[in-house]
Amino acid sequence: MKHLPKELEILHEDRDIIVINKPEGLLTMATERERENTAYFLLTDYVRKGNPKSNNRIFIVHRLDRETSGVLIFAKTEQAKHFLQENWQNFSKKYVAVVHGRMNEKEGIIESYLAENQNYRVYSVNNATKGKYSKTGYRVLKENEKFSLLEIALFTGTKNQIRVHFSENGHPVAGDKTYGTAEKGIKRLALHSMFISFIHPYSKKEINFKTEIPRYFHELTR
């Protein structure tokens, strides 16, 4: 894997898809400020094997926030991209997060309609016509006096959904400077895409990928 940076771990690659374990701090795709330090740019260089004239390319299927780590899928053909995006809501996606405080209910569902304001901040609204229905399931894996480690089932895929739902319920994700509080000593946003199960765009068989819970999450909830 000569053209792949050492921090990018490829979990699977075939003719149609590349699945990676994205490190925390890396953008999925370019922004106005950052063009090259992205998973998309690095993987494009990788599939071109250093040849800028190569026709090989990758396609973005979904995104993870810069601060979120974990399983991220890219397509290698336009057909694969369309298939995955069209069926995205039917696939199973699980995250792990460390949130502030202890949950009163150790297992539950959070539902709301999420909207975004002009400052790109997401929040819940009561009006179904003004927001996008969003559903998050969770269960507590372990807890201490200060934090809870949660396994989260993402039933819908609204922007910042997990971060907003837990923040609005009084348990912001640790390290969330946007929807929580900037607390000293927290090294990163404690949110990780741990598991995804989906139908392969070519074989039409179900495949899944699971990553380890980041060690830091266990350290926070010791």
PDB file of N, CA and C in Angstrom, residues 4-5 33 37 39 60 78 108 116-117 125 131-133 137-138 146 154 160 167 171 192 195 221:
ATOM      1  N   LEU A   4      -0.503   4.901   0.302  1.00  0.00           N
ATOM      2  CA  LEU A   4      -1.485   5.135   1.367  1.00  0.00           C
ATOM      3  C   LEU A   4      -0.783   5.607   2.636  1.00  0.00           C
ATOM      4  N   PRO A   5      -1.213   6.734   3.227  1.00  0.00           N
ATOM      5  CA  PRO A   5      -0.617   7.183   4.479  1.00  0.00           C
ATOM      6  C   PRO A   5      -0.830   6.155   5.585  1.00  0.00           C
ATOM      7  N   ARG A  33     -11.448  25.615   3.012  1.00  0.00           N
ATOM      8  CA  ARG A  33     -10.155  25.856   3.670  1.00  0.00           C
ATOM      9  C   ARG A  33      -9.163  24.714   3.481  1.00  0.00           C
ATOM     10  N   ASN A  37      -5.892  17.465   2.865  1.00  0.00           N
ATOM     11  CA  ASN A  37      -5.857  16.575   4.033  1.00  0.00           C
ATOM     12  C   ASN A  37      -7.241  15.985   4.279  1.00  0.00           C
ATOM     13  N   ALA A  39      -9.813  12.268   3.489  1.00  0.00           N
ATOM     14  CA  ALA A  39      -9.834  10.846   3.120  1.00  0.00           C
ATOM     15  C   ALA A  39     -10.039  10.700   1.616  1.00  0.00           C
ATOM     16  N   ILE A  60     -17.803   9.521  -3.189  1.00  0.00           N
ATOM     17  CA  ILE A  60     -18.244   9.647  -1.800  1.00  0.00           C
ATOM     18  C   ILE A  60     -19.639   9.060  -1.655  1.00  0.00           C
ATOM     19  N   GLU A  78     -19.420   4.718 -10.305  1.00  0.00           N
ATOM     20  CA  GLU A  78     -20.626   5.531 -10.108  1.00  0.00           C
ATOM     21  C   GLU A  78     -21.837   4.646  -9.812  1.00  0.00           C
ATOM     22  N   GLY A 108     -32.735   3.090  25.318  1.00  0.00           N
ATOM     23  CA  GLY A 108     -33.881   3.889  24.890  1.00  0.00           C
ATOM     24  C   GLY A 108     -33.765   4.376  23.461  1.00  0.00           C
ATOM     25  N   GLU A 116     -31.730  22.833  10.418  1.00  0.00           N
ATOM     26  CA  GLU A 116     -30.419  23.484  10.462  1.00  0.00           C
ATOM     27  C   GLU A 116     -30.600  24.968  10.237  1.00  0.00           C
ATOM     28  N   ASN A 117     -29.951  25.792  11.072  1.00  0.00           N
ATOM     29  CA  ASN A 117     -30.090  27.240  10.884  1.00  0.00           C
ATOM     30  C   ASN A 117     -29.007  27.765   9.946  1.00  0.00           C
ATOM     31  N   VAL A 125     -36.943  20.643  16.168  1.00  0.00           N
ATOM     32  CA  VAL A 125     -38.137  21.488  16.030  1.00  0.00           C
ATOM     33  C   VAL A 125     -39.368  20.614  16.229  1.00  0.00           C
ATOM     34  N   GLY A 131     -38.561  20.196   9.826  1.00  0.00           N
ATOM     35  CA  GLY A 131     -37.395  19.401  10.199  1.00  0.00           C
ATOM     36  C   GLY A 131     -37.441  18.023   9.579  1.00  0.00           C
ATOM     37  N   LYS A 132     -36.335  17.308   9.711  1.00  0.00           N
ATOM     38  CA  LYS A 132     -36.203  15.970   9.146  1.00  0.00           C
ATOM     39  C   LYS A 132     -36.323  14.954  10.284  1.00  0.00           C
ATOM     40  N   TYR A 133     -37.229  13.985  10.133  1.00  0.00           N
ATOM     41  CA  TYR A 133     -37.424  12.987  11.184  1.00  0.00           C
ATOM     42  C   TYR A 133     -36.114  12.233  11.439  1.00  0.00           C
ATOM     43  N   GLY A 137     -31.177   5.184  18.574  1.00  0.00           N
ATOM     44  CA  GLY A 137     -31.314   4.220  19.671  1.00  0.00           C
ATOM     45  C   GLY A 137     -30.006   4.125  20.436  1.00  0.00           C
ATOM     46  N   TYR A 138     -30.083   3.772  21.723  1.00  0.00           N
ATOM     47  CA  TYR A 138     -28.845   3.655  22.506  1.00  0.00           C
ATOM     48  C   TYR A 138     -29.003   2.623  23.618  1.00  0.00           C
ATOM     49  N   LYS A 146     -18.802  10.248  36.062  1.00  0.00           N
ATOM     50  CA  LYS A 146     -18.754  11.406  35.174  1.00  0.00           C
ATOM     51  C   LYS A 146     -19.253  11.134  33.751  1.00  0.00           C
ATOM     52  N   LEU A 154     -28.038   3.954  14.695  1.00  0.00           N
ATOM     53  CA  LEU A 154     -28.474   5.102  13.911  1.00  0.00           C
ATOM     54  C   LEU A 154     -29.549   4.644  12.925  1.00  0.00           C
ATOM     55  N   ASN A 160     -25.239  15.587  12.096  1.00  0.00           N
ATOM     56  CA  ASN A 160     -25.000  15.833  13.537  1.00  0.00           C
ATOM     57  C   ASN A 160     -26.055  15.214  14.451  1.00  0.00           C
ATOM     58  N   SER A 167     -27.028  15.951  23.265  1.00  0.00           N
ATOM     59  CA  SER A 167     -26.854  17.281  23.853  1.00  0.00           C
ATOM     60  C   SER A 167     -28.187  17.823  24.354  1.00  0.00           C
ATOM     61  N   HIS A 171     -26.983  15.239  27.887  1.00  0.00           N
ATOM     62  CA  HIS A 171     -25.795  14.375  27.941  1.00  0.00           C
ATOM     63  C   HIS A 171     -24.950  14.550  26.678  1.00  0.00           C
ATOM     64  N   HIS A 192     -17.484   7.435  17.553  1.00  0.00           N
ATOM     65  CA  HIS A 192     -16.788   6.510  16.651  1.00  0.00           C
ATOM     66  C   HIS A 192     -17.800   5.639  15.914  1.00  0.00           C
ATOM     67  N   PHE A 195     -19.617   0.068  13.502  1.00  0.00           N
ATOM     68  CA  PHE A 195     -20.111  -1.094  12.763  1.00  0.00           C
ATOM     69  C   PHE A 195     -21.034  -0.655  11.638  1.00  0.00           C
ATOM     70  N   THR A 221     -14.170   6.119  30.753  1.00  0.00           N
ATOM     71  CA  THR A 221     -15.256   5.494  31.531  1.00  0.00           C
ATOM     72  C   THR A 221     -14.743   4.412  32.489  1.00  0.00           C
TER      73      THR A 221
END
